[in-house]
């Protein structure tokens, strides 16, 4: 672990935080921040006029707004990179896709997207 400009002695991780531990929300925010930054920098999101939205994050819930197939591909890449780096995974049983307006069809959260063509 880097503390200031120095490296600390090796820290062996032997236990996880339990739900309800007061450190859980803070550590979650520290871990999830790089993914939220990648979403902010790499997705188009949705918008109207000057208003644009790419994500909403509150506690451990995240809502991500994608506009098109390019956003979907970028989001999949971000999730794969973040998952491979952090070990965190999307819980498909607690995740949902909601289609609004003239949106393209998405068959699953990490699956293929269908815009009238086979992808």
Tab-separated table of C-alpha atoms in Angstrom:
chain	number	residue	atom	x	y	z
A	1	UNK	CA	0.000	0.000	0.000
A	2	UNK	CA	1.347	3.463	-0.873
A	3	UNK	CA	1.194	5.967	1.971
A	4	UNK	CA	2.369	9.380	0.866
A	5	UNK	CA	5.551	8.707	-1.119
A	6	UNK	CA	6.446	5.526	0.767
A	7	UNK	CA	5.330	1.933	0.485
A	8	UNK	CA	4.013	0.295	3.634
A	9	UNK	CA	5.070	-3.184	4.682
A	10	UNK	CA	3.167	-6.004	2.964
A	11	UNK	CA	-0.420	-6.234	4.162
A	12	UNK	CA	-1.995	-9.682	4.056
A	13	UNK	CA	-5.752	-9.583	3.455
A	14	UNK	CA	-7.303	-12.336	5.540
A	15	UNK	CA	-10.863	-11.091	6.141
A	16	UNK	CA	-13.535	-9.176	4.288
A	17	UNK	CA	-15.682	-6.400	5.660
A	18	UNK	CA	-19.048	-7.544	6.908
A	19	UNK	CA	-22.284	-5.882	5.885
A	20	UNK	CA	-23.030	-3.143	8.390
A	21	UNK	CA	-19.359	-2.412	9.056
A	22	UNK	CA	-19.028	1.396	9.241
A	23	UNK	CA	-16.043	1.314	6.856
A	24	UNK	CA	-17.970	-0.500	4.093
A	25	UNK	CA	-19.531	2.562	2.380
A	26	UNK	CA	-16.273	4.526	2.408
A	27	UNK	CA	-14.210	1.656	1.016
A	28	UNK	CA	-16.891	0.924	-1.601
A	29	UNK	CA	-16.764	4.555	-2.756
A	30	UNK	CA	-12.971	4.472	-2.992
A	31	UNK	CA	-13.069	1.263	-5.056
A	32	UNK	CA	-15.942	2.259	-7.390
A	33	UNK	CA	-14.678	5.792	-8.167
A	34	UNK	CA	-12.323	4.737	-11.016
A	35	UNK	CA	-15.201	2.989	-12.811
A	36	UNK	CA	-17.471	6.020	-12.413
A	37	UNK	CA	-14.704	8.217	-13.824
A	38	UNK	CA	-14.294	5.901	-16.843
A	39	UNK	CA	-18.059	6.070	-17.447
A	40	UNK	CA	-17.987	9.865	-17.254
A	41	UNK	CA	-15.100	10.090	-19.723
A	42	UNK	CA	-16.141	7.398	-22.223
A	43	UNK	CA	-19.941	7.310	-22.552
A	44	UNK	CA	-22.179	9.723	-24.439
A	45	UNK	CA	-25.087	9.207	-22.062
A	46	UNK	CA	-28.472	10.775	-22.697
A	47	UNK	CA	-29.542	14.369	-22.705
A	48	UNK	CA	-31.761	17.151	-23.871
A	49	UNK	CA	-30.463	20.606	-24.739
A	50	UNK	CA	-27.637	21.492	-22.358
A	51	UNK	CA	-28.605	18.737	-19.903
A	52	UNK	CA	-26.660	15.464	-20.176
A	53	UNK	CA	-26.626	12.460	-17.858
A	54	UNK	CA	-24.326	9.435	-17.948
A	55	UNK	CA	-24.704	7.931	-14.489
A	56	UNK	CA	-26.326	8.258	-11.090
A	57	UNK	CA	-24.669	6.670	-8.067
A	58	UNK	CA	-26.112	6.507	-4.569
A	59	UNK	CA	-24.801	4.183	-1.887
A	60	UNK	CA	-24.130	0.902	-3.708
A	61	UNK	CA	-26.702	1.497	-6.467
A	62	UNK	CA	-25.587	2.762	-9.866
A	63	UNK	CA	-27.803	3.755	-12.782
A	64	UNK	CA	-25.995	4.081	-16.117
A	65	UNK	CA	-27.577	5.773	-19.128
A	66	UNK	CA	-26.472	4.599	-22.553
A	67	UNK	CA	-27.584	6.215	-25.782
A	68	UNK	CA	-26.499	3.864	-28.522
A	69	UNK	CA	-24.547	0.793	-29.561
A	70	UNK	CA	-21.229	2.630	-29.160
A	71	UNK	CA	-22.103	3.430	-25.524
A	72	UNK	CA	-23.065	-0.212	-24.962
A	73	UNK	CA	-19.712	-1.431	-26.304
A	74	UNK	CA	-17.819	1.149	-24.242
A	75	UNK	CA	-19.767	0.216	-21.104
A	76	UNK	CA	-19.048	-3.486	-21.610
A	77	UNK	CA	-15.337	-2.674	-21.972
A	78	UNK	CA	-15.376	-0.513	-18.831
A	79	UNK	CA	-17.138	-3.225	-16.818
A	80	UNK	CA	-14.727	-5.936	-18.036
A	81	UNK	CA	-11.665	-3.797	-17.290
A	82	UNK	CA	-12.963	-2.801	-13.858
A	83	UNK	CA	-13.974	-6.373	-13.031
A	84	UNK	CA	-10.603	-7.794	-14.091
A	85	UNK	CA	-8.758	-5.112	-12.126
A	86	UNK	CA	-10.834	-5.018	-8.943
A	87	UNK	CA	-12.397	-8.472	-8.784
A	88	UNK	CA	-15.854	-6.853	-8.502
A	89	UNK	CA	-18.646	-8.401	-10.554
A	90	UNK	CA	-22.070	-7.257	-11.756
A	91	UNK	CA	-24.764	-9.143	-9.861
A	92	UNK	CA	-27.078	-10.080	-12.747
A	93	UNK	CA	-29.867	-11.123	-10.363
A	94	UNK	CA	-29.940	-7.576	-8.946
A	95	UNK	CA	-29.330	-5.761	-12.252
A	96	UNK	CA	-31.957	-4.563	-14.678
A	97	UNK	CA	-32.085	-2.999	-18.133
A	98	UNK	CA	-34.910	-0.596	-18.894
A	99	UNK	CA	-35.523	0.406	-22.499
A	100	UNK	CA	-36.845	3.924	-23.083
A	101	UNK	CA	-38.165	5.491	-26.278
A	102	UNK	CA	-36.784	4.287	-29.581
A	103	UNK	CA	-33.967	2.371	-27.911
A	104	UNK	CA	-32.258	-0.663	-29.365
A	105	UNK	CA	-32.980	-4.078	-27.878
A	106	UNK	CA	-30.438	-5.422	-25.391
A	107	UNK	CA	-30.744	-9.143	-24.735
A	108	UNK	CA	-28.863	-9.195	-21.416
A	109	UNK	CA	-26.713	-6.907	-19.300
A	110	UNK	CA	-23.459	-8.231	-20.691
A	111	UNK	CA	-24.958	-9.918	-23.741
A	112	UNK	CA	-25.457	-8.739	-27.279
A	113	UNK	CA	-27.400	-5.740	-28.478
A	114	UNK	CA	-29.805	-5.994	-31.395
A	115	UNK	CA	-30.649	-3.041	-33.605
A	116	UNK	CA	-32.445	-5.030	-36.260
A	117	UNK	CA	-29.198	-6.824	-37.092
A	118	UNK	CA	-27.390	-9.833	-35.684
A	119	UNK	CA	-24.373	-8.641	-33.701
